[in-house]
Structure formats: C-alpha cells, structure tokens
PDB file of C-alpha atoms and ligand atoms in Angstrom:
ATOM      1  CA  MET A   1      -8.653   0.323  -1.099  1.00 91.00           C
ATOM      2  CA  ILE A   2      -7.437   2.561   1.712  1.00 94.00           C
ATOM      3  CA  TYR A   3      -5.744   5.958   1.513  1.00 96.00           C
ATOM      4  CA  LEU A   4      -2.288   5.796   3.100  1.00 96.00           C
ATOM      5  CA  GLY A   5      -2.078   9.472   4.087  1.00 93.00           C
ATOM      6  CA  GLU A   6       0.655  11.998   3.347  1.00 92.00           C
ATOM      7  CA  GLN A   7       3.367  10.027   5.201  1.00 96.00           C
ATOM      8  CA  ASN A   8       5.908  12.776   4.504  1.00 97.00           C
ATOM      9  CA  GLU A   9       8.030  12.157   7.598  1.00 97.00           C
ATOM     10  CA  THR A  10       8.223   8.462   6.773  1.00 98.00           C
ATOM     11  CA  ARG A  11       9.116   9.205   3.167  1.00 98.00           C
ATOM     12  CA  ILE A  12      11.978  11.489   4.262  1.00 97.00           C
ATOM     13  CA  MET A  13      13.346   8.964   6.799  1.00 97.00           C
ATOM     14  CA  TYR A  14      13.071   6.063   4.357  1.00 98.00           C
ATOM     15  CA  SER A  15      14.470   7.831   1.317  1.00 98.00           C
ATOM     16  CA  GLN A  16      17.470   9.117   3.309  1.00 97.00           C
ATOM     17  CA  LYS A  17      18.388   5.528   4.160  1.00 97.00           C
ATOM     18  CA  ALA A  18      17.819   4.285   0.621  1.00 98.00           C
ATOM     19  CA  TYR A  19      19.851   7.235  -0.745  1.00 98.00           C
ATOM     20  CA  CYS A  20      22.826   6.334   1.473  1.00 97.00           C
ATOM     21  CA  TYR A  21      22.539   2.668   0.508  1.00 97.00           C
ATOM     22  CA  LEU A  22      22.434   3.343  -3.254  1.00 98.00           C
ATOM     23  CA  ASN A  23      25.413   5.715  -3.094  1.00 97.00           C
ATOM     24  CA  LYS A  24      27.444   3.233  -1.049  1.00 96.00           C
ATOM     25  CA  LYS A  25      26.670   0.453  -3.545  1.00 97.00           C
ATOM     26  CA  LEU A  26      27.573   2.651  -6.521  1.00 97.00           C
ATOM     27  CA  PHE A  27      30.614   4.511  -5.178  1.00 96.00           C
ATOM     28  CA  GLY A  28      31.814   2.564  -2.123  1.00 94.00           C
ATOM     29  CA  SER A  29      32.691   4.171   1.229  1.00 92.00           C
ATOM     30  CA  TYR A  30      34.550   7.458   1.361  1.00 92.00           C
ATOM     31  CA  SER A  31      38.193   7.082   2.471  1.00 91.00           C
ATOM     32  CA  LYS A  32      41.517   8.683   1.619  1.00 93.00           C
ATOM     33  CA  ASP A  33      42.013   5.926  -0.944  1.00 92.00           C
ATOM     34  CA  ASN A  34      38.484   6.328  -2.344  1.00 92.00           C
ATOM     35  CA  LYS A  35      37.885  10.064  -2.722  1.00 92.00           C
ATOM     36  CA  GLU A  36      34.902   9.250  -4.994  1.00 91.00           C
ATOM     37  CA  GLY A  37      33.359   7.193  -2.163  1.00 93.00           C
ATOM     38  CA  TYR A  38      30.258   8.221  -0.249  1.00 94.00           C
ATOM     39  CA  LYS A  39      29.511   9.246   3.310  1.00 91.00           C
ATOM     40  CA  CYS A  40      26.448  11.248   4.309  1.00 93.00           C
ATOM     41  CA  LYS A  41      26.504  14.341   6.553  1.00 91.00           C
ATOM     42  CA  LEU A  42      24.782  12.654   9.521  1.00 91.00           C
ATOM     43  CA  ASP A  43      26.943  12.051  12.618  1.00 89.00           C
ATOM     44  CA  VAL A  44      25.300   8.671  13.136  1.00 91.00           C
ATOM     45  CA  CYS A  45      23.977   6.818  10.089  1.00 94.00           C
ATOM     46  CA  ASP A  46      23.264   3.113  10.374  1.00 92.00           C
ATOM     47  CA  ILE A  47      23.673   2.711   6.610  1.00 94.00           C
ATOM     48  CA  CYS A  48      26.916   4.662   6.184  1.00 93.00           C
ATOM     49  CA  SER A  49      28.423   2.919   9.220  1.00 92.00           C
ATOM     50  CA  LYS A  50      28.127  -0.414   7.373  1.00 89.00           C
ATOM     51  CA  GLY A  51      30.295  -1.717   4.580  1.00 86.00           C
ATOM     52  CA  PHE A  52      28.520  -2.758   1.389  1.00 90.00           C
ATOM     53  CA  HIS A  53      30.162  -4.561  -1.488  1.00 92.00           C
ATOM     54  CA  GLN A  54      30.573  -1.942  -4.245  1.00 94.00           C
ATOM     55  CA  LEU A  55      29.062  -2.710  -7.654  1.00 94.00           C
ATOM     56  CA  SER A  56      31.038  -2.034 -10.806  1.00 93.00           C
ATOM     57  CA  LEU A  57      28.433  -0.496 -13.091  1.00 91.00           C
ATOM     58  CA  GLY A  58      30.796   1.502 -15.340  1.00 91.00           C
ATOM     59  CA  VAL A  59      29.304   4.689 -16.818  1.00 96.00           C
ATOM     60  CA  PHE A  60      25.867   3.976 -15.344  1.00 97.00           C
ATOM     61  CA  LYS A  61      26.854   5.052 -11.818  1.00 96.00           C
ATOM     62  CA  ASN A  62      27.718   8.618 -12.839  1.00 96.00           C
ATOM     63  CA  PHE A  63      24.799   8.748 -15.249  1.00 98.00           C
ATOM     64  CA  ILE A  64      22.246   7.852 -12.559  1.00 98.00           C
ATOM     65  CA  LYS A  65      23.844   9.710  -9.595  1.00 97.00           C
ATOM     66  CA  PRO A  66      22.118  13.119 -10.131  1.00 97.00           C
ATOM     67  CA  TYR A  67      18.709  11.434 -10.297  1.00 98.00           C
ATOM     68  CA  LEU A  68      18.878   9.163  -7.213  1.00 98.00           C
ATOM     69  CA  PHE A  69      16.955  11.496  -4.909  1.00 98.00           C
ATOM     70  CA  GLU A  70      14.283  12.103  -7.549  1.00 98.00           C
ATOM     71  CA  ILE A  71      13.936   8.375  -8.276  1.00 98.00           C
ATOM     72  CA  LEU A  72      13.338   7.612  -4.581  1.00 98.00           C
ATOM     73  CA  ASN A  73      10.824  10.425  -4.061  1.00 98.00           C
ATOM     74  CA  VAL A  74       9.076  10.714  -7.435  1.00 98.00           C
ATOM     75  CA  GLN A  75       5.278  11.087  -7.299  1.00 97.00           C
ATOM     76  CA  PRO A  76       3.304   8.192  -8.842  1.00 96.00           C
ATOM     77  CA  LYS A  77       1.941  10.343 -11.682  1.00 96.00           C
ATOM     78  CA  ASP A  78       5.483  11.354 -12.742  1.00 97.00           C
ATOM     79  CA  MET A  79       7.103   7.909 -12.653  1.00 97.00           C
ATOM     80  CA  LEU A  80       6.624   6.796 -16.241  1.00 96.00           C
ATOM     81  CA  ALA A  81       7.741  10.199 -17.599  1.00 97.00           C
ATOM     82  CA  LEU A  82      10.909  10.102 -15.472  1.00 98.00           C
ATOM     83  CA  GLU A  83      11.709   6.585 -16.646  1.00 98.00           C
ATOM     84  CA  GLY A  84      11.123   7.581 -20.293  1.00 98.00           C
ATOM     85  CA  LYS A  85      13.350  10.658 -19.921  1.00 98.00           C
ATOM     86  CA  LEU A  86      16.219   8.694 -18.378  1.00 98.00           C
ATOM     87  CA  ILE A  87      16.088   5.943 -21.007  1.00 98.00           C
ATOM     88  CA  LEU A  88      16.081   8.553 -23.796  1.00 98.00           C
ATOM     89  CA  ASN A  89      19.050  10.420 -22.263  1.00 98.00           C
ATOM     90  CA  TRP A  90      20.938   7.162 -21.794  1.00 98.00           C
ATOM     91  CA  ILE A  91      20.470   6.190 -25.441  1.00 98.00           C
ATOM     92  CA  GLN A  92      21.039   9.700 -26.877  1.00 97.00           C
ATOM     93  CA  GLN A  93      24.272  10.143 -24.922  1.00 97.00           C
ATOM     94  CA  GLY A  94      25.491   6.929 -26.548  1.00 97.00           C
ATOM     95  CA  TYR A  95      25.864   4.910 -23.320  1.00 97.00           C
ATOM     96  CA  GLY A  96      23.955   1.913 -24.593  1.00 96.00           C
ATOM     97  CA  SER A  97      20.572   0.382 -25.366  1.00 97.00           C
ATOM     98  CA  CYS A  98      17.307   0.385 -23.460  1.00 97.00           C
ATOM     99  CA  VAL A  99      17.982  -3.228 -22.437  1.00 97.00           C
ATOM    100  CA  GLU A 100      21.358  -2.226 -20.979  1.00 97.00           C
ATOM    101  CA  PHE A 101      19.679   0.598 -19.039  1.00 98.00           C
ATOM    102  CA  GLN A 102      17.129  -1.866 -17.607  1.00 98.00           C
ATOM    103  CA  ASN A 103      19.865  -4.392 -16.739  1.00 98.00           C
ATOM    104  CA  ASN A 104      21.768  -1.711 -14.815  1.00 98.00           C
ATOM    105  CA  CYS A 105      18.540  -0.769 -12.989  1.00 98.00           C
ATOM    106  CA  LYS A 106      18.014  -4.420 -12.079  1.00 98.00           C
ATOM    107  CA  ALA A 107      21.572  -4.682 -10.740  1.00 97.00           C
ATOM    108  CA  ILE A 108      21.236  -1.689  -8.412  1.00 98.00           C
ATOM    109  CA  PHE A 109      17.548  -1.018  -7.618  1.00 98.00           C
ATOM    110  CA  LEU A 110      15.876  -4.426  -7.996  1.00 98.00           C
ATOM    111  CA  LYS A 111      18.759  -6.273  -6.349  1.00 97.00           C
ATOM    112  CA  GLY A 112      18.708  -3.594  -3.632  1.00 98.00           C
ATOM    113  CA  TYR A 113      15.066  -4.414  -2.962  1.00 98.00           C
ATOM    114  CA  ASN A 114      15.626  -8.188  -2.915  1.00 97.00           C
ATOM    115  CA  THR A 115      18.703  -8.041  -0.709  1.00 95.00           C
ATOM    116  CA  TRP A 116      19.099  -4.814   1.299  1.00 96.00           C
ATOM    117  CA  PHE A 117      15.399  -3.935   1.699  1.00 98.00           C
ATOM    118  CA  ILE A 118      14.384  -7.472   2.718  1.00 96.00           C
ATOM    119  CA  ASN A 119      17.533  -8.903   4.355  1.00 93.00           C
ATOM    120  CA  TYR A 120      18.392  -5.788   6.372  1.00 94.00           C
ATOM    121  CA  SER A 121      14.785  -5.544   7.696  1.00 94.00           C
ATOM    122  CA  ILE A 122      14.182  -2.212   5.994  1.00 97.00           C
ATOM    123  CA  ASN A 123      10.726  -3.655   5.195  1.00 97.00           C
ATOM    124  CA  TYR A 124      10.097  -3.978   8.958  1.00 97.00           C
ATOM    125  CA  GLU A 125      11.250  -0.426   9.592  1.00 96.00           C
ATOM    126  CA  LEU A 126       9.191   1.049   6.770  1.00 98.00           C
ATOM    127  CA  ALA A 127       6.125  -0.944   7.854  1.00 98.00           C
ATOM    128  CA  GLU A 128       6.516   0.275  11.451  1.00 97.00           C
ATOM    129  CA  TRP A 129       6.840   3.888  10.346  1.00 97.00           C
ATOM    130  CA  LEU A 130       3.804   3.636   8.041  1.00 97.00           C
ATOM    131  CA  ASP A 131       1.812   2.037  10.880  1.00 97.00           C
ATOM    132  CA  GLN A 132      -0.933   0.526   8.734  1.00 97.00           C
ATOM    133  CA  HIS A 133      -2.787  -2.269  10.505  1.00 97.00           C
ATOM    134  CA  THR A 134      -4.664  -3.892   7.602  1.00 98.00           C
ATOM    135  CA  CYS A 135      -4.006  -4.446   3.902  1.00 97.00           C
ATOM    136  CA  SER A 136      -4.173  -1.224   1.849  1.00 97.00           C
ATOM    137  CA  PHE A 137      -5.877  -3.085  -0.996  1.00 96.00           C
ATOM    138  CA  CYS A 138      -8.484  -5.296   0.708  1.00 96.00           C
ATOM    139  CA  ASN A 139      -8.849  -4.130   4.355  1.00 97.00           C
ATOM    140  CA  ARG A 140      -9.527  -7.829   5.125  1.00 96.00           C
ATOM    141  CA  GLN A 141      -6.278  -8.989   6.696  1.00 96.00           C
ATOM    142  CA  TYR A 142      -4.096  -7.630   9.457  1.00 97.00           C
ATOM    143  CA  ILE A 143      -0.625  -6.673   8.257  1.00 97.00           C
ATOM    144  CA  PHE A 144       0.899  -5.124  11.371  1.00 93.00           C
ATOM    145  CA  THR A 145       4.496  -5.705  12.344  1.00 95.00           C
ATOM    146  CA  ALA A 146       5.470  -7.637  15.461  1.00 94.00           C
ATOM    147  CA  ARG A 147       9.085  -8.542  16.217  1.00 94.00           C
ATOM    148  CA  LYS A 148      10.254 -11.516  18.269  1.00 94.00           C
ATOM    149  CA  ASN A 149      12.736  -9.292  20.127  1.00 90.00           C
ATOM    150  CA  ALA A 150      13.768  -5.677  19.690  1.00 85.00           C
ATOM    151  CA  GLY A 151      15.462  -5.426  16.307  1.00 82.00           C
ATOM    152  CA  ALA A 152      14.647  -9.049  15.359  1.00 90.00           C
ATOM    153  CA  LYS A 153      12.257 -10.211  12.661  1.00 92.00           C
ATOM    154  CA  GLY A 154       8.819 -11.674  13.283  1.00 94.00           C
ATOM    155  CA  ILE A 155       5.775 -10.804  11.175  1.00 95.00           C
ATOM    156  CA  THR A 156       5.241  -7.865   8.860  1.00 96.00           C
ATOM    157  CA  CYS A 157       3.388  -6.812   5.714  1.00 97.00           C
ATOM    158  CA  GLN A 158       4.405  -7.448   2.139  1.00 97.00           C
ATOM    159  CA  PHE A 159       5.180  -4.513  -0.139  1.00 97.00           C
ATOM    160  CA  ASP A 160       3.498  -4.493  -3.506  1.00 95.00           C
ATOM    161  CA  HIS A 161       5.233  -2.633  -6.326  1.00 95.00           C
ATOM    162  CA  TRP A 162       2.551  -0.399  -7.851  1.00 95.00           C
ATOM    163  CA  LEU A 163       4.565  -0.353 -11.072  1.00 94.00           C
ATOM    164  CA  SER A 164       5.907  -3.879 -11.447  1.00 93.00           C
ATOM    165  CA  LYS A 165       9.524  -4.230 -10.326  1.00 94.00           C
ATOM    166  CA  SER A 166      10.370  -6.569 -13.205  1.00 93.00           C
ATOM    167  CA  LYS A 167       9.107  -4.181 -15.913  1.00 94.00           C
ATOM    168  CA  HIS A 168      10.129  -0.947 -14.136  1.00 96.00           C
ATOM    169  CA  PRO A 169      13.169  -1.930 -12.020  1.00 97.00           C
ATOM    170  CA  LEU A 170      14.125   1.781 -11.726  1.00 98.00           C
ATOM    171  CA  PHE A 171      11.336   2.167  -9.119  1.00 98.00           C
ATOM    172  CA  SER A 172      12.010  -0.987  -7.071  1.00 98.00           C
ATOM    173  CA  LEU A 173      12.976   1.138  -4.036  1.00 98.00           C
ATOM    174  CA  SER A 174      10.883   4.263  -4.706  1.00 98.00           C
ATOM    175  CA  PHE A 175       8.763   5.278  -1.730  1.00 98.00           C
ATOM    176  CA  TYR A 176       5.436   5.807  -3.515  1.00 98.00           C
ATOM    177  CA  ASN A 177       5.857   2.551  -5.433  1.00 97.00           C
ATOM    178  CA  LEU A 178       5.901   0.462  -2.230  1.00 98.00           C
ATOM    179  CA  ILE A 179       2.374  -0.314  -1.032  1.00 97.00           C
ATOM    180  CA  PRO A 180       1.951  -2.196   2.274  1.00 98.00           C
ATOM    181  CA  CYS A 181      -0.470  -5.067   1.717  1.00 97.00           C
ATOM    182  CA  CYS A 182      -1.327  -8.696   2.517  1.00 96.00           C
ATOM    183  CA  SER A 183       0.223 -11.683   0.744  1.00 94.00           C
ATOM    184  CA  VAL A 184      -3.066 -12.618  -0.973  1.00 93.00           C
ATOM    185  CA  CYS A 185      -3.392  -9.223  -2.640  1.00 93.00           C
ATOM    186  CA  ASN A 186       0.304  -9.027  -3.442  1.00 92.00           C
ATOM    187  CA  SER A 187       0.909 -12.456  -4.908  1.00 86.00           C
ATOM    188  CA  SER A 188      -2.450 -13.862  -6.009  1.00 81.00           C
ATOM    189  CA  ILE A 189      -4.368 -10.823  -7.177  1.00 80.00           C
ATOM    190  CA  LYS A 190      -2.392  -7.772  -8.146  1.00 76.00           C
ATOM    191  CA  SER A 191       0.731  -9.371  -9.566  1.00 66.00           C
ATOM    192  CA  THR A 192      -1.048 -10.194 -12.821  1.00 62.00           C
ATOM    193  CA  GLU A 193      -2.409  -6.721 -13.543  1.00 70.00           C
ATOM    194  CA  LYS A 194      -0.809  -3.680 -15.094  1.00 84.00           C
ATOM    195  CA  PHE A 195      -1.473  -0.648 -12.890  1.00 89.00           C
ATOM    196  CA  ASN A 196      -1.116   2.970 -13.965  1.00 89.00           C
ATOM    197  CA  THR A 197      -2.249   6.268 -12.377  1.00 92.00           C
ATOM    198  CA  ASN A 198      -4.111   7.198 -15.593  1.00 92.00           C
ATOM    199  CA  THR A 199      -6.337   4.147 -15.292  1.00 93.00           C
ATOM    200  CA  HIS A 200      -6.257   3.208 -11.578  1.00 94.00           C
ATOM    201  CA  LEU A 201      -6.683   4.905  -8.206  1.00 96.00           C
ATOM    202  CA  HIS A 202      -3.506   5.042  -6.107  1.00 96.00           C
ATOM    203  CA  PRO A 203      -3.436   4.691  -2.293  1.00 96.00           C
ATOM    204  CA  TYR A 204      -0.953   7.584  -1.929  1.00 97.00           C
ATOM    205  CA  VAL A 205      -2.739   9.869  -4.407  1.00 96.00           C
ATOM    206  CA  ASP A 206      -6.510   9.504  -4.149  1.00 95.00           C
ATOM    207  CA  LYS A 207      -7.526  10.847  -0.719  1.00 93.00           C
ATOM    208  CA  HIS A 208     -11.128   9.597  -0.778  1.00 91.00           C
ATOM    209  CA  ILE A 209     -10.341   6.257  -2.292  1.00 94.00           C
ATOM    210  CA  SER A 210     -12.523   4.385   0.264  1.00 94.00           C
ATOM    211  CA  ASN A 211     -15.547   6.477  -0.690  1.00 93.00           C
ATOM    212  CA  SER A 212     -15.143   5.929  -4.418  1.00 95.00           C
ATOM    213  CA  PHE A 213     -17.635   3.023  -4.095  1.00 96.00           C
ATOM    214  CA  SER A 214     -19.943   1.386  -1.540  1.00 97.00           C
ATOM    215  CA  PHE A 215     -20.399  -2.259  -0.662  1.00 97.00           C
ATOM    216  CA  SER A 216     -23.940  -3.563  -0.968  1.00 97.00           C
ATOM    217  CA  TYR A 217     -25.672  -6.931  -1.439  1.00 96.00           C
ATOM    218  CA  LYS A 218     -28.178  -8.624  -3.711  1.00 95.00           C
ATOM    219  CA  LEU A 219     -30.142 -11.863  -3.909  1.00 93.00           C
ATOM    220  CA  ASN A 220     -28.637 -14.282  -6.402  1.00 92.00           C
ATOM    221  CA  ALA A 221     -30.403 -16.944  -8.532  1.00 93.00           C
ATOM    222  CA  GLN A 222     -30.209 -19.399  -5.614  1.00 92.00           C
ATOM    223  CA  SER A 223     -32.016 -16.840  -3.405  1.00 91.00           C
ATOM    224  CA  GLU A 224     -28.894 -16.330  -1.322  1.00 92.00           C
ATOM    225  CA  TYR A 225     -27.528 -12.940  -0.427  1.00 94.00           C
ATOM    226  CA  GLU A 226     -24.239 -12.096  -2.070  1.00 95.00           C
ATOM    227  CA  ILE A 227     -21.863  -9.159  -1.888  1.00 96.00           C
ATOM    228  CA  ASP A 228     -22.244  -6.513  -4.563  1.00 96.00           C
ATOM    229  CA  PHE A 229     -21.390  -2.833  -5.118  1.00 96.00           C
ATOM    230  CA  ALA A 230     -24.048  -0.122  -4.732  1.00 96.00           C
ATOM    231  CA  ASN A 231     -25.031   1.954  -7.808  1.00 93.00           C
ATOM    232  CA  GLU A 232     -22.371   0.536 -10.064  1.00 91.00           C
ATOM    233  CA  ASN A 233     -23.336   2.962 -12.826  1.00 92.00           C
ATOM    234  CA  HIS A 234     -22.231   5.845 -10.605  1.00 93.00           C
ATOM    235  CA  ILE A 235     -18.779   4.436  -9.828  1.00 95.00           C
ATOM    236  CA  SER A 236     -16.095   6.301 -11.784  1.00 96.00           C
ATOM    237  CA  LYS A 237     -14.292   4.494 -14.596  1.00 95.00           C
ATOM    238  CA  LYS A 238     -11.011   4.597 -12.664  1.00 95.00           C
ATOM    239  CA  ALA A 239     -12.563   3.241  -9.463  1.00 96.00           C
ATOM    240  CA  LYS A 240     -14.308   0.473 -11.414  1.00 95.00           C
ATOM    241  CA  LYS A 241     -11.073  -0.593 -13.125  1.00 94.00           C
ATOM    242  CA  THR A 242      -9.248  -0.525  -9.765  1.00 94.00           C
ATOM    243  CA  LEU A 243     -11.906  -2.690  -8.073  1.00 95.00           C
ATOM    244  CA  GLU A 244     -11.863  -5.125 -10.997  1.00 93.00           C
ATOM    245  CA  ASP A 245      -8.078  -5.475 -11.101  1.00 93.00           C
ATOM    246  CA  LEU A 246      -7.803  -5.821  -7.324  1.00 93.00           C
ATOM    247  CA  GLY A 247     -10.465  -8.549  -7.462  1.00 93.00           C
ATOM    248  CA  THR A 248     -12.381  -6.819  -4.660  1.00 95.00           C
ATOM    249  CA  LYS A 249     -15.636  -8.713  -5.331  1.00 94.00           C
ATOM    250  CA  LEU A 250     -13.743 -11.992  -5.564  1.00 93.00           C
ATOM    251  CA  VAL A 251     -11.787 -11.556  -2.334  1.00 94.00           C
ATOM    252  CA  TYR A 252     -14.990 -10.569  -0.505  1.00 95.00           C
ATOM    253  CA  SER A 253     -17.238 -13.213  -2.124  1.00 93.00           C
ATOM    254  CA  LYS A 254     -16.710 -15.843   0.574  1.00 92.00           C
ATOM    255  CA  HIS A 255     -17.849 -13.392   3.230  1.00 94.00           C
ATOM    256  CA  SER A 256     -21.398 -13.490   1.804  1.00 94.00           C
ATOM    257  CA  GLN A 257     -22.400 -16.493   3.884  1.00 93.00           C
ATOM    258  CA  THR A 258     -20.651 -15.316   7.042  1.00 94.00           C
ATOM    259  CA  GLU A 259     -20.243 -11.624   7.899  1.00 95.00           C
ATOM    260  CA  LEU A 260     -22.799 -10.393   5.354  1.00 96.00           C
ATOM    261  CA  LYS A 261     -25.383 -12.991   6.393  1.00 95.00           C
ATOM    262  CA  ASP A 262     -24.954 -12.168  10.096  1.00 95.00           C
ATOM    263  CA  LEU A 263     -25.597  -8.469   9.507  1.00 96.00           C
ATOM    264  CA  ILE A 264     -28.606  -9.127   7.258  1.00 95.00           C
ATOM    265  CA  ASP A 265     -30.048 -11.540   9.858  1.00 94.00           C
ATOM    266  CA  LEU A 266     -29.738  -8.898  12.545  1.00 93.00           C
ATOM    267  CA  ARG A 267     -31.893  -6.576  10.474  1.00 94.00           C
ATOM    268  CA  LEU A 268     -34.236  -8.788   8.431  1.00 90.00           C
ATOM    269  CA  LYS A 269     -34.603 -12.250   9.959  1.00 90.00           C
ATOM    270  CA  TYR A 270     -36.768 -11.284  12.931  1.00 87.00           C
ATOM    271  CA  ASN A 271     -39.542  -8.795  13.456  1.00 83.00           C
ATOM    272  CA  GLU A 272     -37.415  -6.617  15.648  1.00 86.00           C
ATOM    273  CA  ASN A 273     -34.644  -4.490  14.137  1.00 89.00           C
ATOM    274  CA  TYR A 274     -31.829  -5.970  16.225  1.00 93.00           C
ATOM    275  CA  LEU A 275     -29.227  -3.985  14.378  1.00 92.00           C
ATOM    276  CA  GLN A 276     -30.728  -0.772  15.655  1.00 92.00           C
ATOM    277  CA  SER A 277     -31.391  -2.232  19.112  1.00 93.00           C
ATOM    278  CA  LEU A 278     -27.758  -3.268  19.431  1.00 93.00           C
ATOM    279  CA  LEU A 279     -26.542   0.219  18.622  1.00 92.00           C
ATOM    280  CA  GLU A 280     -29.129   2.077  20.702  1.00 91.00           C
ATOM    281  CA  LYS A 281     -29.705  -0.171  23.708  1.00 92.00           C
ATOM    282  CA  THR A 282     -26.558  -2.217  24.346  1.00 92.00           C
ATOM    283  CA  PHE A 283     -24.855   0.392  26.470  1.00 90.00           C
ATOM    284  CA  GLY A 284     -27.998   1.974  27.950  1.00 86.00           C
ATOM    285  CA  ASP A 285     -27.547   5.633  28.744  1.00 85.00           C
ATOM    286  CA  LEU A 286     -23.764   5.577  28.713  1.00 89.00           C
ATOM    287  CA  ASN A 287     -22.406   8.670  27.063  1.00 90.00           C
ATOM    288  CA  MET A 288     -20.586   6.819  24.308  1.00 92.00           C
ATOM    289  CA  SER A 289     -19.521   8.013  20.852  1.00 94.00           C
ATOM    290  CA  ASP A 290     -20.743   6.276  17.698  1.00 94.00           C
ATOM    291  CA  GLU A 291     -17.133   5.322  16.975  1.00 96.00           C
ATOM    292  CA  GLU A 292     -16.901   3.505  20.308  1.00 96.00           C
ATOM    293  CA  ARG A 293     -20.283   1.757  19.876  1.00 95.00           C
ATOM    294  CA  TYR A 294     -19.360   0.411  16.433  1.00 96.00           C
ATOM    295  CA  ARG A 295     -15.936  -0.656  17.675  1.00 97.00           C
ATOM    296  CA  LEU A 296     -17.317  -2.560  20.686  1.00 96.00           C
ATOM    297  CA  ILE A 297     -20.353  -4.083  18.955  1.00 96.00           C
ATOM    298  CA  PHE A 298     -19.065  -4.817  15.449  1.00 96.00           C
ATOM    299  CA  GLY A 299     -15.283  -4.635  15.885  1.00 96.00           C
ATOM    300  CA  ILE A 300     -14.885  -1.949  13.218  1.00 97.00           C
ATOM    301  CA  GLU A 301     -13.869   1.667  12.799  1.00 97.00           C
ATOM    302  CA  ILE A 302     -16.352   4.013  11.120  1.00 97.00           C
ATOM    303  CA  ASP A 303     -14.081   7.005  10.456  1.00 95.00           C
ATOM    304  CA  GLU A 304     -12.567   6.729   6.964  1.00 94.00           C
ATOM    305  CA  LYS A 305      -9.079   7.596   8.223  1.00 93.00           C
ATOM    306  CA  ASP A 306      -9.247   4.748  10.777  1.00 96.00           C
ATOM    307  CA  TYR A 307     -10.614   2.010   8.490  1.00 96.00           C
ATOM    308  CA  HIS A 308      -7.144   0.474   8.322  1.00 97.00           C
ATOM    309  CA  LYS A 309      -7.102  -0.200  12.082  1.00 97.00           C
ATOM    310  CA  ARG A 310      -9.692  -3.017  11.953  1.00 97.00           C
ATOM    311  CA  PRO A 311     -10.325  -5.591   9.203  1.00 97.00           C
ATOM    312  CA  MET A 312     -13.500  -5.171   7.125  1.00 97.00           C
ATOM    313  CA  SER A 313     -14.357  -1.756   8.570  1.00 98.00           C
ATOM    314  CA  LYS A 314     -15.276  -0.260   5.191  1.00 97.00           C
ATOM    315  CA  PHE A 315     -17.316  -3.318   4.195  1.00 97.00           C
ATOM    316  CA  LYS A 316     -19.286  -3.626   7.430  1.00 97.00           C
ATOM    317  CA  LYS A 317     -19.877   0.095   7.756  1.00 97.00           C
ATOM    318  CA  ASP A 318     -21.373   0.251   4.240  1.00 97.00           C
ATOM    319  CA  ILE A 319     -23.597  -2.793   4.813  1.00 97.00           C
ATOM    320  CA  ILE A 320     -24.775  -1.619   8.263  1.00 97.00           C
ATOM    321  CA  THR A 321     -25.549   1.869   6.910  1.00 96.00           C
ATOM    322  CA  GLU A 322     -27.623   0.375   4.092  1.00 96.00           C
ATOM    323  CA  LEU A 323     -29.472  -2.011   6.432  1.00 96.00           C
ATOM    324  CA  LEU A 324     -30.249   0.776   8.925  1.00 95.00           C
ATOM    325  CA  SER A 325     -31.726   2.873   6.099  1.00 94.00           C
ATOM    326  CA  ILE A 326     -34.416   0.223   5.437  1.00 90.00           C
ATOM    327  CA  LYS A 327     -37.639   1.473   6.969  1.00 82.00           C
TER     328      LYS A 327
HETATM  329 ZN1  LIG B   1      24.266   7.812   5.574  1.00 85.29          ZN
HETATM  330 ZN1  LIG B   2      -5.159  -7.659   0.895  1.00 85.29          ZN
END
C-alpha cells in the first residue's frame, strides 16, 4: 500500500464543493421565495451556480446540517465514533430508528456519490487533484486520469470506500474515506473485507505504510521462485492483516514467473552479477543519480514518496535490494 500524503489543499477544495452540493440538495437554492435555501460566499461557485433537485428529507435535513462539514472532513480514526454519536442523538431526540437514520444517509450521501460524484465528473476532478499515478493498494496498475477533451471524460481511477458505503452510507462522500485505486483492488479484492483503523493500516494515516513490510522470494516445492514477504514474523499485526485483506500476495503471485524471474536471472543465472553491472556500468561515468539509474534501467522509482509514479516500484526495489545484498 502507498501513503497518499497530507493532501490538505485537495481536501479543502473537494470538501467545499461537496458541502455546497449537500446543502443545495437538502435546502434548495437561496432565493427570495426560499429564504432557507443555500448559496455559498464564493463569487463564482460551479456547484452553487447549478440547480439541483431538492430532496424532501423532513427533520433529517436540520438534524444533519450542523455536522456536514465534520462528516466531509472527519479523520479515519474518528469516523465510527462520529457515526455512533449521530445515530444515538437521532434516536434519543425521538426522530426515528437507526434504520431510518441509515435510509436518510443513503438518500443524501450514498445517492450523492452515485449520481453527483460520478455523473458530474467530481471523481475526475478529485483524481486530478490527488495526482496519484498507480493504485494506492497494489502499486501494480496505472490509475492516472486522461480526458478526451478539456472537461470531458476519458479514463480515471476508481474510488474505494475505506468504510463500506453500503454499511456506512454517512461517509460515502467523506474525503478520507475515498481511496484512489484500480478496479481489481476495488471490486475483486477489497470489497469483501471489513476494514477498520484499529485493525488495518490506512493510506491517509500511516506515513510509512510502504515500509511496513518487504517483498522477498522463496523456492517452492516445484523448485520455482515465488513471491513472498521478508521476515514475516517481524511484520506488525496491523500490517499483516492489511496485506492479507488486500490480497497482496495473491495479486503479485503471477509476477513470479515474469518480473521476479527476470530480476533473479540477472543476479543468479550467470557467473557475472549482471544486476550490479547494469547499475554500475550502463551509463559509464555519467554523473547520474541512483533515482535516475533505477528509473532508466528498471522503470521504477526508488524514493518511497515517488513509488506511486511507476507500477511495481516498491516490489522491484525490495527484490533488487535483496539480490544486490547477496555476496
Ligand atoms: Zn458554492
Ligand atoms: Zn490495485
């Protein structure tokens, strides 16, 4: 998994838009006939300049209004407590049941994700602001955004909901609950697992997430090399659970006979250490940084903060480092 950085500017830009959208859906547009309606203080706001069909959510709209900013910006570790507090208040104030609370959340937040966030290309905008080039979970697939024309759609990442949007619809549009990733990780792997910051690492929380484990290899019963983790006993419980539930070994397993084998061959198949020769001799005496050598020879980034820019950077860097350490 890859740390996504602080991303504070992006969070502020995104949550401002989502805040305007939610208020417009709940209260309609401000006008002399709708004094309760919403309009933000910005001179130009591409959300407030649009008309959205107002929902009629009864008492829920005034109940949830004071919490909208907090819901959009809540830190991952505080999400479940905020949800619990709101459900308790809702029930204690006699507004209705837990199920009714969740149904209201589905009508405004989950529907907002499925319609506004996707149909109005907010996913493209958020992806462009985040500027992550490969999947935050696997670092195997490119997820960058490219539009057919300015403003049009094209290709972009998927957003995984760290806390599932069906079980926790309140956080369907919350910034730290939206993790840019590839479709394999989003739909085939992570969708089945229950994630929680007490038991799993989080790509917005754990700064050294990429260094919480190292890729390695071993010989299997068929005497073939296969991908493994180094010193599994030293991997923290949280990191282990995260790797298991993201299926990291599974998604990398098919690379054993391709990328892994190529690197091992470069080091072990011949008498000469070609791995070292490539790094030391390819560019002669050119004054070139290690970063540049690895990028040109292996197509990877070796600085943790840049892993996301090239697929399999973390994997190949770990394997190459281990192979170079063999005397
Ligand atoms: Zn606005
Ligand atoms: Zn992925």
